Coordinates of C-alpha atoms in Angstrom, one line a residue:
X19 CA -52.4 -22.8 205.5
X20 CA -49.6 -20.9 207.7
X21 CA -50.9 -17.6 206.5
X22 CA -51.2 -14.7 209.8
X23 CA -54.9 -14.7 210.9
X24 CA -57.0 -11.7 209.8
X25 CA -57.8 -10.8 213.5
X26 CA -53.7 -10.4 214.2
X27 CA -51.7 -7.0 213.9
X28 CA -50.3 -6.0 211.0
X29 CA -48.2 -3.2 211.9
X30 CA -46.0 -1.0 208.8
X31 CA -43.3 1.1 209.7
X32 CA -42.5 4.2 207.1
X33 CA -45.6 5.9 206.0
X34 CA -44.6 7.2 202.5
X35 CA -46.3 6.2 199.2
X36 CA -45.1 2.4 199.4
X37 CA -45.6 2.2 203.5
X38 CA -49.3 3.8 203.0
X39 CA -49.9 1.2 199.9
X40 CA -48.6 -1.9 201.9
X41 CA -50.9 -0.7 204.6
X42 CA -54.0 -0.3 202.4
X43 CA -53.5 -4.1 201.2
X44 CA -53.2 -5.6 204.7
X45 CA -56.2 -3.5 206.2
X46 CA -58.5 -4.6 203.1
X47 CA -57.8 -7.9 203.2
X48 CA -59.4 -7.7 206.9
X49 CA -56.2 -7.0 209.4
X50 CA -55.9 -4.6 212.3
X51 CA -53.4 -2.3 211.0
X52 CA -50.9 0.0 212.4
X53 CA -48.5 2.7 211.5
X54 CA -45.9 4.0 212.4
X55 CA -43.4 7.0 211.5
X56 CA -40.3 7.8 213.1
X57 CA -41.4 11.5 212.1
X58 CA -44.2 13.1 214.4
X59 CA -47.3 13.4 212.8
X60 CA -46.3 11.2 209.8
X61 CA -48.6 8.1 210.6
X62 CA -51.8 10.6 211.5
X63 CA -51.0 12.1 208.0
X64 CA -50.8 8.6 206.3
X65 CA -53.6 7.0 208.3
X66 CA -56.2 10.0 206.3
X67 CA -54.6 9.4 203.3
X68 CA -55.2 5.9 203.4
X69 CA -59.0 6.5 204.4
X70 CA -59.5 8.8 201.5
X71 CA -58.5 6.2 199.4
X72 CA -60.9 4.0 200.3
X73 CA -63.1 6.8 200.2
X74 CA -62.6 6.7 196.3
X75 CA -63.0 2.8 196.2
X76 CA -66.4 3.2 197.5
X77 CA -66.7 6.0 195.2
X78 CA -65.8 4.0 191.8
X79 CA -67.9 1.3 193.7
X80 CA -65.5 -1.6 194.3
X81 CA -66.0 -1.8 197.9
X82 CA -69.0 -1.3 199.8
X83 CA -69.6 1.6 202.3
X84 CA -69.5 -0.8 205.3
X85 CA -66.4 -2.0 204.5
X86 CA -64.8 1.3 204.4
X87 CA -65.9 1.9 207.5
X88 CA -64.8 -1.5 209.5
X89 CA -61.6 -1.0 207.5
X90 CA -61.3 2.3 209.6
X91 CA -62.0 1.1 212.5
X92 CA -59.2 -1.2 212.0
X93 CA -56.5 1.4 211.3
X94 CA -54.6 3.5 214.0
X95 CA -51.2 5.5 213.8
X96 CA -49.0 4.7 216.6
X97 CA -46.6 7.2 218.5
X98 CA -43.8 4.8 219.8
X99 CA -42.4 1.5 218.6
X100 CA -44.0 0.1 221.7
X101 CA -47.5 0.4 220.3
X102 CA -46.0 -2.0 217.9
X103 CA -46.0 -4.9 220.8
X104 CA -49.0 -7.3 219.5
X105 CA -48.3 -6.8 215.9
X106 CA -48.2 -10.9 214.5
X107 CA -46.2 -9.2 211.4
X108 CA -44.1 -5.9 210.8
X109 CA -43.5 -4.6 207.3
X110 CA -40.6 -2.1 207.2
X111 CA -40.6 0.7 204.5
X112 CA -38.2 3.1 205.1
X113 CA -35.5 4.8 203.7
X114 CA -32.9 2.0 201.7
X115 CA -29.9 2.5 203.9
X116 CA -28.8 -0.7 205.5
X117 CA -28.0 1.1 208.9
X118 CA -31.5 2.7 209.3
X119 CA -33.1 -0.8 208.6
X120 CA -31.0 -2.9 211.0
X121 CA -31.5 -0.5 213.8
X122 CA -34.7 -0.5 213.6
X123 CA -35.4 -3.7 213.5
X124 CA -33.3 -4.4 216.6
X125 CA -35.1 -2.0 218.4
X126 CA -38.1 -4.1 216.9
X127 CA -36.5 -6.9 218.5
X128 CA -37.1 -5.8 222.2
X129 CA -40.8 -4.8 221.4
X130 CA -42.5 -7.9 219.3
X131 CA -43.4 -11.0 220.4
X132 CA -40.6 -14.0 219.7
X133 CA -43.5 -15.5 217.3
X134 CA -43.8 -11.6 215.1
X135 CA -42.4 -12.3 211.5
X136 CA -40.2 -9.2 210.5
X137 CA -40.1 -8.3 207.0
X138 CA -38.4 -5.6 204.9
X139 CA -39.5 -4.1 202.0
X140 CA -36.3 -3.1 200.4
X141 CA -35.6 -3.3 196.4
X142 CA -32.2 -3.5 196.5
X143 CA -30.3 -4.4 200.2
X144 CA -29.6 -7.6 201.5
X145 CA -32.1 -9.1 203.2
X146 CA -29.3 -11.1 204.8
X147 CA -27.4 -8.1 206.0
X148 CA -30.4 -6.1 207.2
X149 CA -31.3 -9.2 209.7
X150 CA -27.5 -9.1 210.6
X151 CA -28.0 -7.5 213.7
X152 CA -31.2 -9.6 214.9
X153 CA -30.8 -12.1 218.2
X154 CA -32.7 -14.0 215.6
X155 CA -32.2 -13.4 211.8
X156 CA -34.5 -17.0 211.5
X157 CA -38.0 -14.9 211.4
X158 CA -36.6 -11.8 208.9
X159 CA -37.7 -12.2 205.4
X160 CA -38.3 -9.9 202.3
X161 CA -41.4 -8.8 201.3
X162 CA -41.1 -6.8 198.1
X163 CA -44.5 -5.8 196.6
X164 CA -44.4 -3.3 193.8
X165 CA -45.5 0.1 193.5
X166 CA -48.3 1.0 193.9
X167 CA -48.9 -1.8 196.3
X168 CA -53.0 -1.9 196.4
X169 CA -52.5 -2.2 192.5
X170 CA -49.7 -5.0 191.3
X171 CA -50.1 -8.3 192.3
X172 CA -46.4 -9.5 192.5
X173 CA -44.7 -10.0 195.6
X174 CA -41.1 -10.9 196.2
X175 CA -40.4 -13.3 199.0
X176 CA -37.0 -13.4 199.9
X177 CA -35.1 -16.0 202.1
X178 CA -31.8 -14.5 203.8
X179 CA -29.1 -16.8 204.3
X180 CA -30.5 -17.5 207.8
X181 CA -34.1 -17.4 207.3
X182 CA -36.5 -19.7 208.4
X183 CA -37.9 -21.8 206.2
X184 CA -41.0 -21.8 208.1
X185 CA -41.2 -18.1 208.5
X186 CA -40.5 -17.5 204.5
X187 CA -43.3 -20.2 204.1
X188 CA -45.5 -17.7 206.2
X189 CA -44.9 -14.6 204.5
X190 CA -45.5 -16.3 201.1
X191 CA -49.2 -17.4 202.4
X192 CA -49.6 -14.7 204.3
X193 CA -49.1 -12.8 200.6
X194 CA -51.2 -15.3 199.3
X195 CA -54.0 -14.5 201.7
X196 CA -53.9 -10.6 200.8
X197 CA -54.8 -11.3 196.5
X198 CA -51.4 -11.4 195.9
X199 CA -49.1 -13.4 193.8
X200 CA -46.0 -14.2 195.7
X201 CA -42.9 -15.9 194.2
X202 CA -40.1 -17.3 196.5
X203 CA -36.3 -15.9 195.7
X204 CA -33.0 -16.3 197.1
X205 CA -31.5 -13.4 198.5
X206 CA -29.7 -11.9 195.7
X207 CA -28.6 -8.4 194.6
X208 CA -31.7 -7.3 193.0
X209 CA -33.6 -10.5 193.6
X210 CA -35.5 -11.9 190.8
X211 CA -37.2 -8.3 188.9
X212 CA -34.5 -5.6 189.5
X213 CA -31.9 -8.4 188.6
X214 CA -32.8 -10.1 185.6
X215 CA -34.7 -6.7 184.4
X216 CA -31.0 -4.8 184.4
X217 CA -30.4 -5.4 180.5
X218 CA -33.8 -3.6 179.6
X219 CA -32.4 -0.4 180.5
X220 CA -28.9 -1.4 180.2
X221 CA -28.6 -2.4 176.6
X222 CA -31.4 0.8 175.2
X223 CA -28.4 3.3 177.4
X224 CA -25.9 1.3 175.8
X225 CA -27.1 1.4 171.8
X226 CA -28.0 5.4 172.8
X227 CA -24.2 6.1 174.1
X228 CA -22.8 4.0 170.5
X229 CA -25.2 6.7 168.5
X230 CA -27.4 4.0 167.1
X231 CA -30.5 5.5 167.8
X232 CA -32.3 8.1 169.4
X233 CA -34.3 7.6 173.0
X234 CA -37.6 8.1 170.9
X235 CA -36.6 5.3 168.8
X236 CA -35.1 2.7 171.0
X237 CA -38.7 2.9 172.8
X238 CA -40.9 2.7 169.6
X239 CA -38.6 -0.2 168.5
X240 CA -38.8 -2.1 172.0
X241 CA -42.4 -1.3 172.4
X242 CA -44.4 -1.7 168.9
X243 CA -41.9 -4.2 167.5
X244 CA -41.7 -6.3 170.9
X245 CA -44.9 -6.3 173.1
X246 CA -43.4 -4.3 176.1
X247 CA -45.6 -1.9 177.2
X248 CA -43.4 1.2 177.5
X249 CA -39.9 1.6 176.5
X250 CA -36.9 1.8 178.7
X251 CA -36.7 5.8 178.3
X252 CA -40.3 6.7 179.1
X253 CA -40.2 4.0 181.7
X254 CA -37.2 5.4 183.4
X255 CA -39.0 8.8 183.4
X256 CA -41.5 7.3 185.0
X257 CA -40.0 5.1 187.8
X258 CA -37.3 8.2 188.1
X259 CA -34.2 8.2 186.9
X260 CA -32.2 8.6 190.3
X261 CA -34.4 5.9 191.5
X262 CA -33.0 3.5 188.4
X263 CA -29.9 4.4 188.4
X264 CA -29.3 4.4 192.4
X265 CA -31.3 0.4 191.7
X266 CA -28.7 -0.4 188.9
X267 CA -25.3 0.9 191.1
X268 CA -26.7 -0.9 194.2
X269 CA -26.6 -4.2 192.0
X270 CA -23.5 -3.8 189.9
X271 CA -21.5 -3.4 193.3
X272 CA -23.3 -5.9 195.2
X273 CA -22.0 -7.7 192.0
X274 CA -19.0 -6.9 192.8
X275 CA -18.9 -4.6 189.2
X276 CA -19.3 -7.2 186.9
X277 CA -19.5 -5.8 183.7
X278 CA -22.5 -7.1 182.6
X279 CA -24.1 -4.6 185.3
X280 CA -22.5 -1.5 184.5
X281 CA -24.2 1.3 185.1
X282 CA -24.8 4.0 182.3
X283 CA -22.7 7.3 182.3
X284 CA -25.3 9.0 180.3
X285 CA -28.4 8.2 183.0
X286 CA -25.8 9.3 185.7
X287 CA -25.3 12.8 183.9
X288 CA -29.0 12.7 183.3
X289 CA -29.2 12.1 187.2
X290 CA -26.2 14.9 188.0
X291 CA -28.1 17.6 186.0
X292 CA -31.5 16.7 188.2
X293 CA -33.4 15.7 185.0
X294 CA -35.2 13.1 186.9
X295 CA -38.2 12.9 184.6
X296 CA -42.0 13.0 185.0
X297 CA -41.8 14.0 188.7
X298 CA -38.8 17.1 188.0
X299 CA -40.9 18.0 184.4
X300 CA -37.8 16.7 182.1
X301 CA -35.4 13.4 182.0
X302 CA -35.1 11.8 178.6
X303 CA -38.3 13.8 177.5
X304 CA -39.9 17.2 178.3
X305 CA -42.9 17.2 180.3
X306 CA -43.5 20.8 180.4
X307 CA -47.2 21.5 179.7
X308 CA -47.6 21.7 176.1
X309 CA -44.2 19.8 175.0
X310 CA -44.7 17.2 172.0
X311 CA -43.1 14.2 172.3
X312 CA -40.0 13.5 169.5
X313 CA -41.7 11.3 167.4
X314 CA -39.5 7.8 166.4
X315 CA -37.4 7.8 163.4
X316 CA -39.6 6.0 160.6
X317 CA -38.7 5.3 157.0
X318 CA -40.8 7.1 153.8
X319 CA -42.9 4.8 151.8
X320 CA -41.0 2.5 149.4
X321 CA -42.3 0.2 147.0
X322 CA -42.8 -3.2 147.4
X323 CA -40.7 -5.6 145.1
X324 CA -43.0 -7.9 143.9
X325 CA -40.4 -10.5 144.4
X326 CA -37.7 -12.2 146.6
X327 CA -36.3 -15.1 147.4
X328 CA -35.4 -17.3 150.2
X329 CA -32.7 -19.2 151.3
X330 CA -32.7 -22.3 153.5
X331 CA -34.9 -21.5 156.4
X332 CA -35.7 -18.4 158.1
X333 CA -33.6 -18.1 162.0
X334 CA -36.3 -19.1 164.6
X335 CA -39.2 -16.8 164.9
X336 CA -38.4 -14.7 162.3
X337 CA -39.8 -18.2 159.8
X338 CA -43.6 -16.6 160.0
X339 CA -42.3 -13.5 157.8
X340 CA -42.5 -16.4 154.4
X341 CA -46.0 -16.8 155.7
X342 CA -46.7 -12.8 156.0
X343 CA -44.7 -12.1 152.7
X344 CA -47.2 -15.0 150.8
X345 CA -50.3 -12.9 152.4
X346 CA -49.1 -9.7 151.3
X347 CA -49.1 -11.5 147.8
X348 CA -45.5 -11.1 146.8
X349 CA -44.0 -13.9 145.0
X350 CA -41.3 -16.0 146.6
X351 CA -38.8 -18.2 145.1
X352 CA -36.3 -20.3 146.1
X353 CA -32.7 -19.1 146.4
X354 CA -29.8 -21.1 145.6
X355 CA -26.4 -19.7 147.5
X356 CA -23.9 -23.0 147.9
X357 CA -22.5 -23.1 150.9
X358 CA -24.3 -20.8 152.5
X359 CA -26.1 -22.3 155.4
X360 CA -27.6 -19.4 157.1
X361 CA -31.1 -18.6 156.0
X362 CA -32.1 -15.2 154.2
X363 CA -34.5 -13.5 151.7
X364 CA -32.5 -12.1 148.8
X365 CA -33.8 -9.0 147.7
X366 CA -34.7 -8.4 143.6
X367 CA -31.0 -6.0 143.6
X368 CA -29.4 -8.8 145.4
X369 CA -29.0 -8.0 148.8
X370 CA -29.5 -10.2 151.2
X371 CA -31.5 -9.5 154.1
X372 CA -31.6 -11.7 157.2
X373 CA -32.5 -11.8 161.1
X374 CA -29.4 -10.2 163.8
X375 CA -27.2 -12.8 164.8
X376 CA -24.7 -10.5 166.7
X377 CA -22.9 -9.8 164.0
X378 CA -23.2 -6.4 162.2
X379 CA -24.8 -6.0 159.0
X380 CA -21.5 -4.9 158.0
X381 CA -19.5 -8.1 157.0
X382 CA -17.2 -9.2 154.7
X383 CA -18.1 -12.6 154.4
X384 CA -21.9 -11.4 154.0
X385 CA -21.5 -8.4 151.1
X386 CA -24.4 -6.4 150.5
X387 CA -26.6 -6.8 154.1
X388 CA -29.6 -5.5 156.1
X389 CA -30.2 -7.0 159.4
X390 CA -33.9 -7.1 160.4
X391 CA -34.1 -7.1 164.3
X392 CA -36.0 -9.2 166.5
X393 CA -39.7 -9.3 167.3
X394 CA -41.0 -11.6 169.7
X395 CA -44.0 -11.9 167.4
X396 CA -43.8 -10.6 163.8
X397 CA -47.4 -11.1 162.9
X398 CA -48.7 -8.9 165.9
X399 CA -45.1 -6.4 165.5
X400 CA -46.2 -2.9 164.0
X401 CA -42.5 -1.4 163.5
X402 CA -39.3 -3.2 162.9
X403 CA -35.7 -2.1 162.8
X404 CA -33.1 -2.1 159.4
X405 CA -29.7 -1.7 159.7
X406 CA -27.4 -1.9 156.6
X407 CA -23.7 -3.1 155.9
X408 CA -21.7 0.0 154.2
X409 CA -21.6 -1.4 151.0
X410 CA -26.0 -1.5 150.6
X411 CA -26.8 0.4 148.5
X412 CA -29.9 3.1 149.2
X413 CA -31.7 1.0 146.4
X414 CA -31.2 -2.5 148.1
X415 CA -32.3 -0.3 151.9
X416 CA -35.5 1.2 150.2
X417 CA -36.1 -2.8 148.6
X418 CA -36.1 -4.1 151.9
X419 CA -37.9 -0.8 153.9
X420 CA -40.8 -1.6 151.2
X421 CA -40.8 -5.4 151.9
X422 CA -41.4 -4.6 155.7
X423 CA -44.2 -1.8 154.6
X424 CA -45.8 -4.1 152.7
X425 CA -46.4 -6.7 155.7
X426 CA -47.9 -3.9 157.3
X427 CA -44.6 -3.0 159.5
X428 CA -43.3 0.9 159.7
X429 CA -39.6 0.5 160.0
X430 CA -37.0 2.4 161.7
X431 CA -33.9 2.9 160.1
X432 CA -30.7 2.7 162.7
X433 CA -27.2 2.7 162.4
X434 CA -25.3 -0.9 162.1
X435 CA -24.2 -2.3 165.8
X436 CA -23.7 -6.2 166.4
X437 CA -27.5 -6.7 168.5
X438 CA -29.2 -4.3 166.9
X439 CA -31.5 -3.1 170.0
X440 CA -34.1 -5.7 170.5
X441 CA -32.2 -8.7 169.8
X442 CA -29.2 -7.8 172.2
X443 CA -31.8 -6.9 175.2
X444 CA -34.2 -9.7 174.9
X445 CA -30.8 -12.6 174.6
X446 CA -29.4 -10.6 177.5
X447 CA -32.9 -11.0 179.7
X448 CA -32.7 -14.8 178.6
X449 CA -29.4 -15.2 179.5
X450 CA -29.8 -13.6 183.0
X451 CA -32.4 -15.6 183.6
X452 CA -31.5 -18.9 182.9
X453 CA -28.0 -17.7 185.2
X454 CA -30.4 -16.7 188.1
X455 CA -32.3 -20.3 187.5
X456 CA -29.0 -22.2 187.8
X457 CA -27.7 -20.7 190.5
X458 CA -31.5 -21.1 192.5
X459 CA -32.5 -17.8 192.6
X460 CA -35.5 -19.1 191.8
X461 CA -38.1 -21.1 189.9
X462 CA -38.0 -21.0 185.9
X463 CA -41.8 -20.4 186.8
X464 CA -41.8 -17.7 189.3
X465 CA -38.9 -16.4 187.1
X466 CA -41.6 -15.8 184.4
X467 CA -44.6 -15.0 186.6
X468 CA -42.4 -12.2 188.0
X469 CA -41.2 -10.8 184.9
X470 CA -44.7 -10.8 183.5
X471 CA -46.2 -9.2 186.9
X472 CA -43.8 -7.2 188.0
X473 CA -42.4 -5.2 185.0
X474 CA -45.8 -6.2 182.7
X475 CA -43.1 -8.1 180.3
X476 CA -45.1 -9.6 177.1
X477 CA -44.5 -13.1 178.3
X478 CA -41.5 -14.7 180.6
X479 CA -38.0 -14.9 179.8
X480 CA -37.7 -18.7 180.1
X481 CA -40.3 -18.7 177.7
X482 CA -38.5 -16.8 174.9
X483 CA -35.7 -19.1 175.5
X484 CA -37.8 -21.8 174.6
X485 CA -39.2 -20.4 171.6
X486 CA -36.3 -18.4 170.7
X487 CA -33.8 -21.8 171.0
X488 CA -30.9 -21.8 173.2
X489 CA -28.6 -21.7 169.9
X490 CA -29.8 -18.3 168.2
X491 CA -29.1 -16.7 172.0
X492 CA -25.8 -17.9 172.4
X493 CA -25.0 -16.7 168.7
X494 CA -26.5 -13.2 169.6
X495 CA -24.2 -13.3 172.6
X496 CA -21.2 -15.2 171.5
X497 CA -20.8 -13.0 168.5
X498 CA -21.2 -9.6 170.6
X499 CA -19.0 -11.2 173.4
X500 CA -16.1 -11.3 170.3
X501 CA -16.9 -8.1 169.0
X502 CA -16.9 -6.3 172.6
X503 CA -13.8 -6.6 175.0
X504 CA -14.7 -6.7 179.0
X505 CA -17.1 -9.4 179.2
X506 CA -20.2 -7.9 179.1
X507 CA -22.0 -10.2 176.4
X508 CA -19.8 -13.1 177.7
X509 CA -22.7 -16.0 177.8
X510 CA -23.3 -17.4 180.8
X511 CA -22.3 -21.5 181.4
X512 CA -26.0 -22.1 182.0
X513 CA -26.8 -20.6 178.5
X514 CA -24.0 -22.5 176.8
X515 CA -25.1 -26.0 179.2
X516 CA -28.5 -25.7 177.7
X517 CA -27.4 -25.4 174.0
X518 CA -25.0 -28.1 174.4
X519 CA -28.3 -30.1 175.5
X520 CA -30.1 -29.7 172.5
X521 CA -27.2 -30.3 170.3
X522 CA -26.8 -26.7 169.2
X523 CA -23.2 -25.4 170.2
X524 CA -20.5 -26.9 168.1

C-alpha cells in the first residue's frame, strides 16, 4: 500500500465548489487539511463552508459529532503558499488556464518537499503541459474527481508523458484510501469521461440542427428508451452549457479538429445569447418559477394488428421483441422474402419494419419502411423511436405505432435521418471507446467503470460492444460514414480490427 499516511498534509489550492469538495474528501478520510486561495479571505470563507457541511452530515446522522469536530481541528486556511511547506500532497483547483496552473505549481516547486506529489484537477488541459514548467514533471499527476466531490466516487488518474510511475501509483491508492474508485488514464484530451462521453451530446445537437427532433424528444428517447439517466439537453442545462461547450472546444482542438469532435453551432449560440441553463434560469428549457416543461412528442393510440410476420432473425438486441410480441398475444408468422437476408417484421399492410442500420428508412431497395431505433434493453424500454421511408403510408406508420403500444412502449414519431438518435450515439460511444482502448488510454475495464461512475451511464461501453456485436456498429457507422461527407462517422481501425476478428466485415 503506497497510499499518503492519514497523519500527512493534504493541502488544496482553489477554494471554489470543486476545491472545497476535494477538501471535504481528504479531511474525512482523516488528513490534516489545508487551503489555500490566491484571493484574501477565500480559504477562511471555504474552510466554514466546509464545517457547515459536516455540520449537516452530523445532522442527517452519517457521521458522529466527534468526528466533526476532530475533522475541524484538522482543517486550517493558509495565507501564503509557504504554509503549504509540509503538505505530503497538493491538489490544485483553480481556474482551467494552462498558464495559471503552471505558475503555480512552480512556485509550488520552491515551497514542498522533493517527496510532495503535485496533482491537478483539470477536466480538460494537459496534464503533460501543465507539469511543463516543473524541475521535475516525474511527481505531477491528474487527479480528476467529479463534481460534487464528497459525492461521486470516480476518480481520474492521469499519467503525463513524464510522470512517474511510482507517483501515479500513489495518487491511485492514495484515491483508493479516501472511498474512492480510481481508474488509471493516459494523458489524453478529455481523458477517459469527457473524451469518450463527446458523442452523447454531440450526436442529440447534431439530430436537433438536421430538424429531426425536438430537445424534449431527443431526451425522452435517450432516457426512457435507453437507461441513461437524464438526456443530453437537461444534462447540459445542468452541468452548464458554457461549461460543455468550453469542455467540447478544448478537446476538438486538442484533437487537432477532427471532425468527429466538432463542436455544435447551436450550443455555441445557446452559449453567445447567455442561456446557460439551470444556473442563468433558461438554456434548452425555461426554469423560471412556474415554467412547464415541453412534453416529448408521443404518438396517439393505434390499434394493434393482431398479426405480423417475421423475417430471418431479428438484428442483435432488438431479437427479444418476437418474445415481447408472443406475450402481448399477437400472432406471428413466418415471412418468406427471397433474397432478402436482413431480418424484419412485415406488417399486416406490408410494410416492413426493422431495427436502424444507418441507413434511412427511406430506401429504394427497401420500399415501404419504418426504422425502430435502438434500446439497450427492449423489455425494460418504455418509449421507442419510428421513423418512416416517404412512401409509408400513415396506415402502415399507425400499424407499427400500435405494435410498439401494444408491448407496452409509447413511441415517438421523428423525422427519417441514417442513425436515428439512439443508435448513432450509442455506436459512436462504442466506437470511441474501443479507439481510446487501442491506443491505451486505458483499460476496457476502467473504460466501463468510468463511464458507469462518472456520467451514471446504464452499463459500459465495451459492454454494449459486446452485446451489441462489433458488425451491427460498424454497419451503423459505415453506412452513416457514406451518407455523410467529412469523416465524422468514419469507423475507427480498432472497430473495423475487431469485426474482422469475429468474421463479421466482408
Amino acid at each position: 500500500m503506497t497510499a499518503i499516511e492519514t497523519s500527512s498534509t493534504v493541502a488544496v489550492v482553489g477554494t471554489g465548489t470543486m476545491g472545497q469538495g476535494i477538501a471535504q474528501v481528504a479531511l474525512v478520510a482523516g488528513h490534516p487539511v489545508r487551503l489555500y486561495d490566491a484571493a484574501p479571505g477565500r480559504a477562511e470563507e471555504a474552510a466554514a463552508a466546509i464545517v457547515r457541511r459536516l455540520d449537516r452530515l452530523v445532522e442527517k446522522g452519517r457521521i458522529q459529532a466527534q468526528e466533526r469536530d476532530a475533522a475541524r481541528d484538522r482543517l486550517s486556511p493558509a495565507t501564503d503558499l509557504a504554509d503549504l511547506a509540509d503538505a505530503a500532497l497538493v491538489i490544485e483547483a483553480i481556474l482551467e488556464q494552462l498558464t495559471a496552473k503552471q505558475e503555480l505549481f512552480t512556485a509550488l516547486e520552491e515551497v514542498v518537499p522533493a517527496d510532495c506529489l503535485l496533482a491537478t484537477n483539470t477536466s480538460s488541459l494537459s496534464v503533460t503541459a501543465v507539469a511543463g514548467r516543473l524541475r521535475h514533471p516525474g511527481r505531477c499527476v491528474g487527479l480528476h474527481f467529479f463534481n460534487p466531490a464528497p459525492l461521486l466516487p470516480l476518480v481520474e488518474v492521469i499519467s503525463g508523458f513524464a510522470t512517474d510511475e511510482a507517483a501515479a501509483t500513489r495518487a491511485y491508492e492514495t484515491a483508493a484510501a479516501w472511498g474512492k474508485t480510481p481508474v488509471r488514464c493516459a494523458d489524453t484530451p478529455g481523458f477517459i469521461v469527457n473524451r469518450i462521453a463527446r458523442p452523447f451530446y454531440a450526436e442529440a445537437l447534431r439530430v436537433y440542427e438536421e430538424r429531426v427532433a425536438d430537445p424534449a424528444t431527443i431526451d425522452a428517447v435517450l432516457r426512457d428508451g435507453t437507461g441513461f439517466k437524464m438526456g443530453p439537453f437537461e444534462l447540459t442545462d445542468l452541468i452548464g452549457q458554457d461549461v460543455n461547450e468550453a469542455v467540447t472546444h478544448s478537446v476538438w482542438t486538442s484533437f487537432f479538429q477532427d471532425p468527429k469532435f466538432t463542436p455544435s453551432l447551436a450550443q455555441r449560440r445557446l452559449v453567445e445569447s447567455g442561456l446557460h441553463g439551470r444556473k442563468s434560469g433558461r438554456g434548452w428549457f425555461d426554469y423560471a418559477e412556474g415554467a412547464e416543461r415541453p412534453a416529448p412528442r408521443t404518438a396517439a393510440p393505434c390499434p394493434a394488428p393482431e398479426a405480423v410476420g417475421i423475417h430471418a432473425t431479428l438484428d442483435g438486441p432488438s431479437e427479444v421483441l418476437r418474445e415481447l410480441i408472443e406475450e402481448a398475444g399477437i400472432k406471428i408468422t413466418r415471412d418468406r422474402t427471397p433474397g432478402e437476408s436482413e431480418g424484419f417484421i412485415r406488417l399486416p399492410g406490408g410494410a416492413r419494419l426493422a431495427l436502424t442500420n444507418g441507413h434511412p428508412a427511406t430506401s429504394v431497395v427497401h420500399g415501404r419502411c419504418i426504422r425502430f431505433d435502438l434500446s439497450l434493453d427492449y423489455r425494460a424500454a418504455t418509449r421507442i423511436a419510428l421513423a418512416a421511408s416517404e412512401d409509408a403510408s400513415e396506415a402502415d406508420l399507425a400499424e407499427a405505432v400500435g405494435l410498439f403500444q401494444a408491448l407496452g412502449k409509447q413511441v415517438s414519431v421523428i423525422n427519417d435521418v441514417p442513425g436515428m438518435i439512439v443508435a448513432r450515439t450509442v455506436a459512436m460511444i462504442v466506437d470511441f471507446a474501443l479507439d481510446a482502448t487501442a491506443r491505451g488510454v486505458a483499460t476496457p475495464e476502467d473504460i466501463d467503470t468510468a463511464m458507469r461512475l462518472g456520467v451514471n451511464y446504464p452499463g459500459g461501453p465495451m459492454e454494449w460492444a459486446d452485446r451489441l456485436g462489433a458488425r451491427w456498429v460498424w454497419d451503423v457507422l459505415d453506412s452513416m460514414h457514406h451518407q455523410n461527407a467529412g469523416g465524422r462517422y468514419a469507423p475507427s481501425w480498432a472497430l473495423r480490427r475487431r469485426a474482422d476478428l469475429q468474421g463479421q466485415v466482408v
